[in-house]
Amino acid sequence: MGKTIIVTGGAGFIGANFVYLQLAEHPEDRIVCLDKLTYAGNLATLDEAMKNPNFRFVKADICDREAVDQLFAEEHPDIVVNFAAESHVDRSIENPGIFLQTNIIGTQVLMDACRKYGIERYHQVSTDEVYGDLPLDRPDLFFTEQTPLHTSSPYSSSKAAADLLVNAYNRTYGLPTTISRCSNNYGPYQFPEKLIPLMIANALADKPLPVYGEGLNVRDWLYVEDHCKAIDLIIRKGRVGEVYNIGGHNEMKNIDIVKIICEALDKPESLITHVTDRKGHDMRYAIDPTFIHNELGWLPETMFKDGIKKTIEWYLDNKAWWENIISGEYQNYFQKMYGERLAGAEEKA
Ligand code: NAD
Ligand code: TYD
């Protein structure tokens, strides 16, 4: 008999990609998506999934004990995968409170329900940002699962707090947990506030491309499908109590990513506008994925040059999806986050 898997945050970027992977690869399983539909959640993303009889969508907040309890009572899930989170560093700098609420308290509420109803596995989707950053002049250093947690932003701090709580529930109550810490993802359905889709959307509109500081910060980019495949392996074959780092050794400077996007869209690099740096901006993230490779045989399948091409094509083919987003409340967000920065850059020029 198939399993019932609750996927929280499945109307967001990575969660939705994970829902589609599960429905395609495990047609015997039932997928129940629990999502609050915050600004980052988009039900239209799940349009195709809604047609599948093995899929159910429930709109609820992971912090809402009653709603979570009711869903567990109805579904008796075998596995819970928690993607639901406030995920954008810049927003966490403006308003940390909601990050603590969703990312920490929401995790607790979900794990309490797991304890009450009994589950095979609770999987926490975490991030490499819990390790803090690495210096640019030490390319020999990488994050391993043993690297101490050393966070910089309210976002990464809330994710690290949740990770510690997951380990506590494993050790104290014997909850069968796993944690994955992945590097930066890119691909279809990413909300256009994150670097790659924001630059694609702005470039297509011939708007300035706001690069924080010099753009020398390094991120380790992984195609979203490779992340989802790694989580699929961990929940089915991973060892309870373990942490798995996920990344594909694809480090790139922000400025180089933006230049690649300009070239692919045939837009001039003169659109690149250096703006005030992010507060507490992490310099470099770099994952050592040896453990997940040795334990579970996982390796990334999509090279960056292919993944970025597919991603840009997806945004070109699905303009309605993101134009709809950026035409609404997002305008206020963009003005608030970038208005002064861009005005400052113009004055300097
Ligand atoms: P996202 O912001 O695109 O989506 C988050 C989803 O969670 C949205 O659908 C939103 O509606 C939902 N949500 C938010 N608060 C909720 C709540 N209280 N209750 C129920 N649902 C709620 O995020 P993403 O980029 O898809 O990230 C998913 C997870 O992966 C996060 O936990 C994030 O920390 C982690 N992660 C992301 C990246 C990345 O590069 N994007 C890398 C590593 C790890
Ligand atoms: P982001 O996509 O927000 O992911 P994270 O902060 O989790 O790594 O940002 C990726 C990098 O791009 C980060 O170094 C900040 C930088 N950045 C810009 O330079 N300009 C922007 O407008 C954004 C959103 C990000």
Short mmCIF file of N, CA and C and ligand atoms in Angstrom, two decimals, residues 9-15 34-42 60-63 82-87 102 125-127 155 159 182-185 190-191 194 227, ligand 1:
data_model
loop_
_atom_site.label_atom_id
_atom_site.label_comp_id
_atom_site.label_asym_id
_atom_site.label_seq_id
_atom_site.Cartn_x
_atom_site.Cartn_y
_atom_site.Cartn_z
N GLY A 9 4.03 23.76 2.88
CA GLY A 9 4.68 24.75 2.02
C GLY A 9 4.74 24.31 0.56
N GLY A 10 3.83 23.43 0.17
CA GLY A 10 3.85 22.88 -1.20
C GLY A 10 3.35 23.84 -2.27
N ALA A 11 2.84 25.01 -1.85
CA ALA A 11 2.44 26.01 -2.86
C ALA A 11 3.57 27.00 -3.11
N GLY A 12 4.71 26.77 -2.46
CA GLY A 12 5.88 27.62 -2.67
C GLY A 12 6.81 26.99 -3.71
N PHE A 13 7.97 27.58 -3.86
CA PHE A 13 8.91 27.21 -4.92
C PHE A 13 9.36 25.73 -4.83
N ILE A 14 10.09 25.39 -3.79
CA ILE A 14 10.68 24.04 -3.75
C ILE A 14 9.60 23.00 -3.42
N GLY A 15 8.68 23.38 -2.51
CA GLY A 15 7.61 22.45 -2.13
C GLY A 15 6.79 22.02 -3.34
N LEU A 34 -0.17 21.04 2.78
CA LEU A 34 -0.69 21.97 3.80
C LEU A 34 0.05 23.30 3.60
N ASP A 35 -0.67 24.35 3.28
CA ASP A 35 -0.01 25.63 3.00
C ASP A 35 -0.92 26.78 3.42
N LYS A 36 -0.31 27.79 4.00
CA LYS A 36 -1.08 28.96 4.46
C LYS A 36 -1.40 29.92 3.32
N LEU A 37 -0.70 29.74 2.19
CA LEU A 37 -0.80 30.67 1.06
C LEU A 37 -0.46 32.09 1.49
N THR A 38 0.75 32.26 1.97
CA THR A 38 1.26 33.60 2.26
C THR A 38 1.56 34.25 0.91
N TYR A 39 2.18 35.43 0.93
CA TYR A 39 2.53 36.10 -0.33
C TYR A 39 3.34 35.16 -1.24
N ALA A 40 4.09 34.23 -0.62
CA ALA A 40 5.00 33.35 -1.39
C ALA A 40 4.31 32.10 -1.91
N GLY A 41 3.10 31.84 -1.43
CA GLY A 41 2.39 30.64 -1.86
C GLY A 41 1.43 30.98 -3.00
N ASN A 42 1.32 30.10 -3.96
CA ASN A 42 0.52 30.40 -5.13
C ASN A 42 -0.24 29.14 -5.55
N ALA A 60 -3.93 26.00 5.46
CA ALA A 60 -3.84 26.16 6.91
C ALA A 60 -2.44 26.63 7.26
N ASP A 61 -2.35 27.17 8.49
CA ASP A 61 -1.08 27.68 9.03
C ASP A 61 -0.43 26.56 9.85
N ILE A 62 0.85 26.30 9.63
CA ILE A 62 1.50 25.24 10.43
C ILE A 62 1.58 25.61 11.91
N CYS A 63 1.35 26.89 12.24
CA CYS A 63 1.36 27.29 13.65
C CYS A 63 0.00 27.05 14.32
N ASN A 82 8.59 19.09 5.88
CA ASN A 82 8.27 20.49 6.21
C ASN A 82 9.08 21.48 5.38
N PHE A 83 8.45 21.98 4.33
CA PHE A 83 9.04 23.06 3.52
C PHE A 83 8.53 24.42 3.98
N ALA A 84 7.40 24.45 4.69
CA ALA A 84 6.75 25.73 5.01
C ALA A 84 7.69 26.61 5.81
N ALA A 85 7.90 27.81 5.33
CA ALA A 85 8.79 28.74 6.03
C ALA A 85 8.65 30.12 5.44
N GLU A 86 9.03 31.10 6.22
CA GLU A 86 9.35 32.42 5.67
C GLU A 86 10.79 32.26 5.19
N SER A 87 11.04 32.59 3.91
CA SER A 87 12.31 32.14 3.34
C SER A 87 13.23 33.25 2.81
N THR A 102 6.74 31.33 12.28
CA THR A 102 6.53 30.21 11.33
C THR A 102 7.66 29.19 11.40
N VAL A 125 13.18 20.50 6.15
CA VAL A 125 13.95 21.08 5.04
C VAL A 125 14.66 22.33 5.56
N SER A 126 15.96 22.20 5.74
CA SER A 126 16.72 23.33 6.28
C SER A 126 17.62 23.90 5.18
N THR A 127 18.59 24.68 5.58
CA THR A 127 19.38 25.44 4.61
C THR A 127 20.86 25.46 5.02
N TYR A 155 16.58 35.22 9.41
CA TYR A 155 16.11 34.03 8.68
C TYR A 155 16.94 32.80 9.07
N LYS A 159 15.96 29.29 11.19
CA LYS A 159 16.10 27.94 10.63
C LYS A 159 17.02 27.09 11.53
N CYS A 182 20.36 22.42 2.33
CA CYS A 182 20.71 22.59 0.91
C CYS A 182 21.25 23.98 0.63
N SER A 183 21.99 24.07 -0.45
CA SER A 183 22.50 25.36 -0.93
C SER A 183 21.41 26.09 -1.71
N ASN A 184 21.74 27.22 -2.33
CA ASN A 184 20.74 28.02 -3.06
C ASN A 184 20.13 27.25 -4.23
N ASN A 185 18.81 27.27 -4.30
CA ASN A 185 18.09 26.61 -5.40
C ASN A 185 17.71 27.60 -6.48
N GLN A 190 10.08 29.86 -8.83
CA GLN A 190 10.70 30.61 -7.73
C GLN A 190 10.13 32.02 -7.71
N PHE A 191 9.79 32.48 -6.53
CA PHE A 191 9.16 33.80 -6.37
C PHE A 191 10.13 34.89 -6.82
N LYS A 194 13.68 36.61 -5.33
CA LYS A 194 15.00 35.99 -5.16
C LYS A 194 15.88 36.34 -6.36
N HIS A 227 17.53 19.04 -5.77
CA HIS A 227 17.25 19.13 -4.34
C HIS A 227 16.09 18.20 -3.98
P1 NAD B 1 8.96 29.87 -0.58
O1 NAD B 1 9.01 31.14 0.19
O2 NAD B 1 8.93 29.90 -2.07
O3 NAD B 1 7.67 29.03 -0.13
C1 NAD B 1 7.28 28.91 1.21
C2 NAD B 1 5.89 28.28 1.24
O4 NAD B 1 5.51 28.10 2.62
C3 NAD B 1 4.80 29.17 0.61
O5 NAD B 1 3.93 28.38 -0.18
C4 NAD B 1 4.06 29.74 1.81
O6 NAD B 1 2.68 30.02 1.55
C5 NAD B 1 4.21 28.60 2.82
N1 NAD B 1 4.10 29.08 4.22
C6 NAD B 1 4.74 30.13 4.78
N2 NAD B 1 4.38 30.26 6.06
C7 NAD B 1 3.50 29.25 6.32
C8 NAD B 1 2.79 28.85 7.47
N3 NAD B 1 2.90 29.51 8.64
N4 NAD B 1 1.98 27.76 7.39
C9 NAD B 1 1.84 27.08 6.22
N5 NAD B 1 2.48 27.43 5.10
C10 NAD B 1 3.31 28.49 5.15
O7 NAD B 1 10.18 29.02 -0.04
P2 NAD B 1 11.15 27.99 -0.81
O8 NAD B 1 12.23 28.76 -1.45
O9 NAD B 1 10.33 27.05 -1.57
O10 NAD B 1 11.79 27.23 0.44
C11 NAD B 1 11.18 26.07 0.99
C12 NAD B 1 12.02 25.57 2.15
O11 NAD B 1 13.33 25.28 1.70
C13 NAD B 1 12.18 26.59 3.27
O12 NAD B 1 12.08 25.90 4.49
C14 NAD B 1 13.58 27.16 3.07
O13 NAD B 1 14.14 27.55 4.28
C15 NAD B 1 14.30 25.95 2.48
N6 NAD B 1 15.43 26.25 1.59
C16 NAD B 1 15.27 27.10 0.53
C17 NAD B 1 16.34 27.32 -0.33
C18 NAD B 1 16.21 28.22 -1.54
O14 NAD B 1 17.19 28.46 -2.24
N7 NAD B 1 15.03 28.71 -1.88
C19 NAD B 1 17.57 26.67 -0.11
C20 NAD B 1 17.68 25.81 0.98
C21 NAD B 1 16.61 25.60 1.81
#
